[in-house]
C-alpha positions as YAML, in Angstrom:
chain: A
units: angstrom
residues:
- id: 1
  name: MET
  ca: [6.16, 87.15, 95.24]
- id: 2
  name: PRO
  ca: [6.22, 83.35, 94.77]
- id: 3
  name: THR
  ca: [5.68, 81.35, 97.90]
- id: 4
  name: SER
  ca: [8.13, 78.66, 98.88]
- id: 5
  name: LEU
  ca: [6.99, 75.04, 99.03]
- id: 6
  name: HIS
  ca: [8.99, 74.57, 102.22]
- id: 7
  name: LYS
  ca: [8.74, 76.76, 105.28]
- id: 8
  name: ASN
  ca: [12.29, 75.94, 106.33]
- id: 9
  name: ILE
  ca: [15.11, 73.68, 105.33]
- id: 10
  name: CYS
  ca: [14.61, 71.15, 108.10]
- id: 11
  name: ASP
  ca: [13.01, 68.91, 105.48]
- id: 12
  name: LYS
  ca: [15.58, 66.14, 104.89]
- id: 13
  name: ILE
  ca: [14.88, 65.97, 101.16]
- id: 14
  name: LEU
  ca: [15.33, 69.70, 100.67]
- id: 15
  name: PHE
  ca: [18.47, 69.69, 102.81]
- id: 16
  name: SER
  ca: [20.01, 66.81, 100.84]
- id: 17
  name: LYS
  ca: [19.21, 68.62, 97.58]
- id: 18
  name: LEU
  ca: [20.95, 71.72, 98.92]
- id: 19
  name: TYR
  ca: [23.95, 69.60, 99.83]
- id: 20
  name: GLU
  ca: [24.11, 67.98, 96.39]
- id: 21
  name: LYS
  ca: [23.74, 71.33, 94.68]
- id: 22
  name: TYR
  ca: [26.26, 73.43, 96.62]
- id: 23
  name: ALA
  ca: [28.77, 71.22, 98.48]
- id: 24
  name: GLN
  ca: [31.24, 70.47, 95.67]
- id: 25
  name: SER
  ca: [31.19, 73.94, 94.15]
- id: 26
  name: LEU
  ca: [31.58, 75.62, 97.52]
- id: 27
  name: SER
  ca: [34.46, 73.31, 98.39]
- id: 28
  name: ASN
  ca: [36.17, 74.15, 95.09]
- id: 29
  name: ILE
  ca: [35.75, 77.90, 95.56]
- id: 30
  name: LEU
  ca: [37.27, 77.68, 99.05]
- id: 31
  name: LEU
  ca: [40.08, 75.54, 97.64]
- id: 32
  name: TYR
  ca: [40.86, 78.14, 94.97]
- id: 33
  name: LYS
  ca: [40.62, 81.00, 97.38]
- id: 34
  name: TYR
  ca: [42.54, 79.57, 100.36]
- id: 35
  name: GLY
  ca: [44.39, 76.46, 99.18]
- id: 36
  name: SER
  ca: [44.19, 72.83, 100.26]
- id: 37
  name: LEU
  ca: [46.21, 73.10, 103.48]
- id: 38
  name: LEU
  ca: [43.24, 74.55, 105.36]
- id: 39
  name: ASN
  ca: [40.90, 71.64, 104.53]
- id: 40
  name: PRO
  ca: [38.16, 73.51, 102.66]
- id: 41
  name: SER
  ca: [35.97, 70.40, 102.35]
- id: 42
  name: ASP
  ca: [35.92, 70.10, 106.15]
- id: 43
  name: LYS
  ca: [34.76, 73.70, 106.43]
- id: 44
  name: VAL
  ca: [31.99, 73.01, 103.93]
- id: 45
  name: GLN
  ca: [30.87, 70.04, 106.02]
- id: 46
  name: GLU
  ca: [30.90, 72.18, 109.16]
- id: 47
  name: ALA
  ca: [28.88, 74.87, 107.36]
- id: 48
  name: PHE
  ca: [26.25, 72.30, 106.45]
- id: 49
  name: ILE
  ca: [26.18, 71.10, 110.06]
- id: 50
  name: LYS
  ca: [25.58, 74.66, 111.23]
- id: 51
  name: LEU
  ca: [22.89, 75.06, 108.60]
- id: 52
  name: TRP
  ca: [21.18, 71.90, 109.88]
- id: 53
  name: GLU
  ca: [21.41, 73.14, 113.47]
- id: 54
  name: ASN
  ca: [19.81, 76.44, 112.44]
- id: 55
  name: CYS
  ca: [17.51, 75.02, 109.79]
- id: 56
  name: SER
  ca: [14.34, 76.48, 111.30]
- id: 57
  name: LYS
  ca: [15.87, 79.96, 111.34]
- id: 58
  name: VAL
  ca: [17.20, 80.01, 107.76]
- id: 59
  name: ALA
  ca: [14.84, 80.49, 104.83]
- id: 60
  name: PRO
  ca: [15.41, 78.21, 101.82]
- id: 61
  name: GLU
  ca: [16.11, 81.29, 99.68]
- id: 62
  name: ALA
  ca: [18.90, 82.35, 102.04]
- id: 63
  name: ALA
  ca: [20.52, 78.92, 102.39]
- id: 64
  name: LYS
  ca: [23.15, 79.46, 99.68]
- id: 65
  name: SER
  ca: [24.20, 82.80, 101.13]
- id: 66
  name: TYR
  ca: [24.27, 81.33, 104.64]
- id: 67
  name: LEU
  ca: [26.50, 78.44, 103.51]
- id: 68
  name: TYR
  ca: [28.93, 80.65, 101.60]
- id: 69
  name: THR
  ca: [29.20, 83.20, 104.40]
- id: 70
  name: THR
  ca: [29.57, 80.58, 107.14]
- id: 71
  name: SER
  ca: [32.20, 78.52, 105.32]
- id: 72
  name: ASN
  ca: [34.16, 81.62, 104.27]
- id: 73
  name: ASN
  ca: [34.19, 82.86, 107.88]
- id: 74
  name: MET
  ca: [35.37, 79.42, 109.05]
- id: 75
  name: MET
  ca: [38.21, 79.56, 106.54]
- id: 76
  name: LEU
  ca: [39.20, 83.04, 107.72]
- id: 77
  name: ASN
  ca: [39.22, 81.78, 111.31]
- id: 78
  name: GLU
  ca: [41.37, 78.84, 110.25]
- id: 79
  name: VAL
  ca: [43.81, 81.21, 108.53]
- id: 80
  name: LYS
  ca: [44.15, 83.16, 111.77]
- id: 81
  name: HIS
  ca: [44.63, 79.95, 113.71]
- id: 82
  name: GLN
  ca: [47.30, 78.69, 111.30]
- id: 83
  name: LYS
  ca: [49.22, 81.94, 111.68]
- id: 84
  name: VAL
  ca: [49.40, 81.34, 115.40]
- id: 85
  name: VAL
  ca: [50.38, 77.69, 114.91]
- id: 86
  name: LEU
  ca: [53.14, 78.57, 112.44]
- id: 87
  name: LYS
  ca: [54.48, 81.18, 114.77]
- id: 88
  name: TYR
  ca: [55.20, 78.50, 117.38]
- id: 89
  name: GLN
  ca: [56.10, 75.59, 115.16]
- id: 90
  name: GLU
  ca: [58.88, 75.05, 112.70]
- id: 91
  name: VAL
  ca: [57.82, 73.23, 109.54]
- id: 92
  name: ARG
  ca: [60.58, 71.15, 107.99]
- id: 93
  name: PRO
  ca: [60.33, 70.32, 104.30]
- id: 94
  name: LYS
  ca: [61.32, 66.97, 102.87]
- id: 95
  name: ASP
  ca: [65.08, 66.75, 102.28]
- id: 96
  name: TYR
  ca: [65.08, 64.17, 99.49]
- id: 97
  name: THR
  ca: [63.51, 63.39, 96.13]
- id: 98
  name: ASN
  ca: [63.81, 60.77, 93.40]
- id: 99
  name: GLU
  ca: [63.88, 63.38, 90.65]
- id: 100
  name: SER
  ca: [66.95, 64.94, 89.13]
- id: 101
  name: PRO
  ca: [68.07, 68.22, 90.72]
- id: 102
  name: GLU
  ca: [67.65, 70.07, 87.42]
- id: 103
  name: PHE
  ca: [64.06, 68.86, 87.04]
- id: 104
  name: VAL
  ca: [63.23, 69.72, 90.63]
- id: 105
  name: MET
  ca: [64.69, 73.20, 90.20]
- id: 106
  name: ARG
  ca: [62.84, 73.84, 86.90]
- id: 107
  name: LYS
  ca: [59.59, 72.50, 88.36]
- id: 108
  name: LYS
  ca: [59.94, 74.64, 91.46]
- id: 109
  name: GLU
  ca: [60.72, 77.74, 89.40]
- id: 110
  name: PHE
  ca: [57.76, 77.12, 87.11]
- id: 111
  name: LEU
  ca: [55.38, 76.53, 90.02]
- id: 112
  name: GLU
  ca: [56.56, 79.72, 91.69]
- id: 113
  name: ARG
  ca: [56.08, 81.69, 88.49]
- id: 114
  name: PHE
  ca: [52.68, 80.04, 87.88]
- id: 115
  name: GLU
  ca: [51.49, 80.78, 91.43]
- id: 116
  name: THR
  ca: [52.76, 84.34, 91.13]
- id: 117
  name: ALA
  ca: [50.97, 84.72, 87.82]
- id: 118
  name: LEU
  ca: [47.77, 83.23, 89.28]
- id: 119
  name: SER
  ca: [47.95, 85.48, 92.31]
- id: 120
  name: SER
  ca: [48.43, 88.52, 90.10]
- id: 121
  name: LEU
  ca: [45.06, 87.87, 88.47]
- id: 122
  name: LYS
  ca: [41.96, 89.55, 89.79]
- id: 123
  name: GLU
  ca: [40.00, 87.25, 92.10]
- id: 124
  name: GLU
  ca: [37.05, 87.14, 89.67]
- id: 125
  name: GLU
  ca: [39.31, 86.10, 86.80]
- id: 126
  name: ARG
  ca: [41.16, 83.51, 88.89]
- id: 127
  name: VAL
  ca: [37.94, 81.89, 90.16]
- id: 128
  name: ALA
  ca: [36.35, 81.78, 86.69]
- id: 129
  name: PHE
  ca: [39.56, 80.45, 85.13]
- id: 130
  name: LEU
  ca: [40.02, 77.69, 87.73]
- id: 131
  name: LEU
  ca: [36.35, 76.69, 87.58]
- id: 132
  name: ASN
  ca: [36.70, 76.30, 83.83]
- id: 133
  name: LYS
  ca: [40.14, 74.70, 83.54]
- id: 134
  name: VAL
  ca: [40.26, 72.61, 86.73]
- id: 135
  name: ASP
  ca: [36.61, 71.71, 87.29]
- id: 136
  name: GLY
  ca: [35.72, 71.59, 83.61]
- id: 137
  name: LYS
  ca: [32.64, 73.77, 84.04]
- id: 138
  name: THR
  ca: [31.19, 75.40, 80.95]
- id: 139
  name: HIS
  ca: [30.96, 79.15, 80.54]
- id: 140
  name: LEU
  ca: [27.20, 78.99, 81.13]
- id: 141
  name: GLN
  ca: [27.61, 76.93, 84.32]
- id: 142
  name: ILE
  ca: [30.20, 79.39, 85.61]
- id: 143
  name: ALA
  ca: [27.94, 82.31, 84.77]
- id: 144
  name: ASP
  ca: [25.01, 80.74, 86.62]
- id: 145
  name: PHE
  ca: [27.19, 79.80, 89.57]
- id: 146
  name: LEU
  ca: [28.76, 83.25, 89.94]
- id: 147
  name: GLY
  ca: [25.57, 85.15, 89.10]
- id: 148
  name: ILE
  ca: [26.99, 86.85, 86.01]
- id: 149
  name: THR
  ca: [26.28, 86.70, 82.29]
- id: 150
  name: LYS
  ca: [27.89, 84.15, 80.00]
- id: 151
  name: LYS
  ca: [29.82, 86.89, 78.18]
- id: 152
  name: VAL
  ca: [31.30, 88.18, 81.44]
- id: 153
  name: ALA
  ca: [32.35, 84.63, 82.38]
- id: 154
  name: GLU
  ca: [33.99, 84.17, 78.97]
- id: 155
  name: HIS
  ca: [35.74, 87.51, 79.26]
- id: 156
  name: ARG
  ca: [37.12, 86.65, 82.71]
- id: 157
  name: ILE
  ca: [38.39, 83.25, 81.59]
- id: 158
  name: TYR
  ca: [40.05, 84.54, 78.41]
- id: 159
  name: ALA
  ca: [41.49, 87.57, 80.18]
- id: 160
  name: ALA
  ca: [43.03, 85.30, 82.83]
- id: 161
  name: PHE
  ca: [44.42, 82.94, 80.20]
- id: 162
  name: ASN
  ca: [45.92, 85.78, 78.18]
- id: 163
  name: LYS
  ca: [47.56, 87.25, 81.28]
- id: 164
  name: LEU
  ca: [48.99, 83.84, 82.19]
- id: 165
  name: LYS
  ca: [50.29, 83.34, 78.64]
- id: 166
  name: SER
  ca: [51.99, 86.71, 78.67]
- id: 167
  name: GLN
  ca: [53.76, 85.89, 81.95]
- id: 168
  name: LEU
  ca: [54.69, 82.25, 81.28]
- id: 169
  name: GLU
  ca: [56.57, 81.25, 78.13]
- id: 170
  name: GLU
  ca: [55.62, 77.57, 78.56]
- id: 171
  name: LEU
  ca: [51.96, 78.37, 77.91]
- id: 172
  name: LYS
  ca: [52.54, 80.06, 74.55]
...
């Protein structure tokens, strides 16, 4: 078993490398999974703060798992909190727009169909597809990030794209 150069992640250099390596990707995954309304980048920051507070207790090998689990749990707690907030608060949408009513209607219909099509995908396919198309990550980077082979990453991306094409005429 290889020994770690660092006993814990309280070393500022190691901690900053962990931040540079995982912060953006973790934020993107939370964004894809939960949406932007719940401030996923804030949850990532809070997860890194918790990691720093518990740096002597967390092994460097377990840091990635700790960050993903902590931030995901924070997002789940935020979802629960937002349900309570929405129960007691009425959200009013904007009543006006500078776009033509036909364009607004077509855009809204397309976005609804696109979101429905995205939500109908398996989570693995959706995450791989969004990492590739939105973040511009290569198949190999996605495979390394998700801990799968390159072929599996390619399959997930192409399967997601084919499902989206079959459901949305505009993508054909």
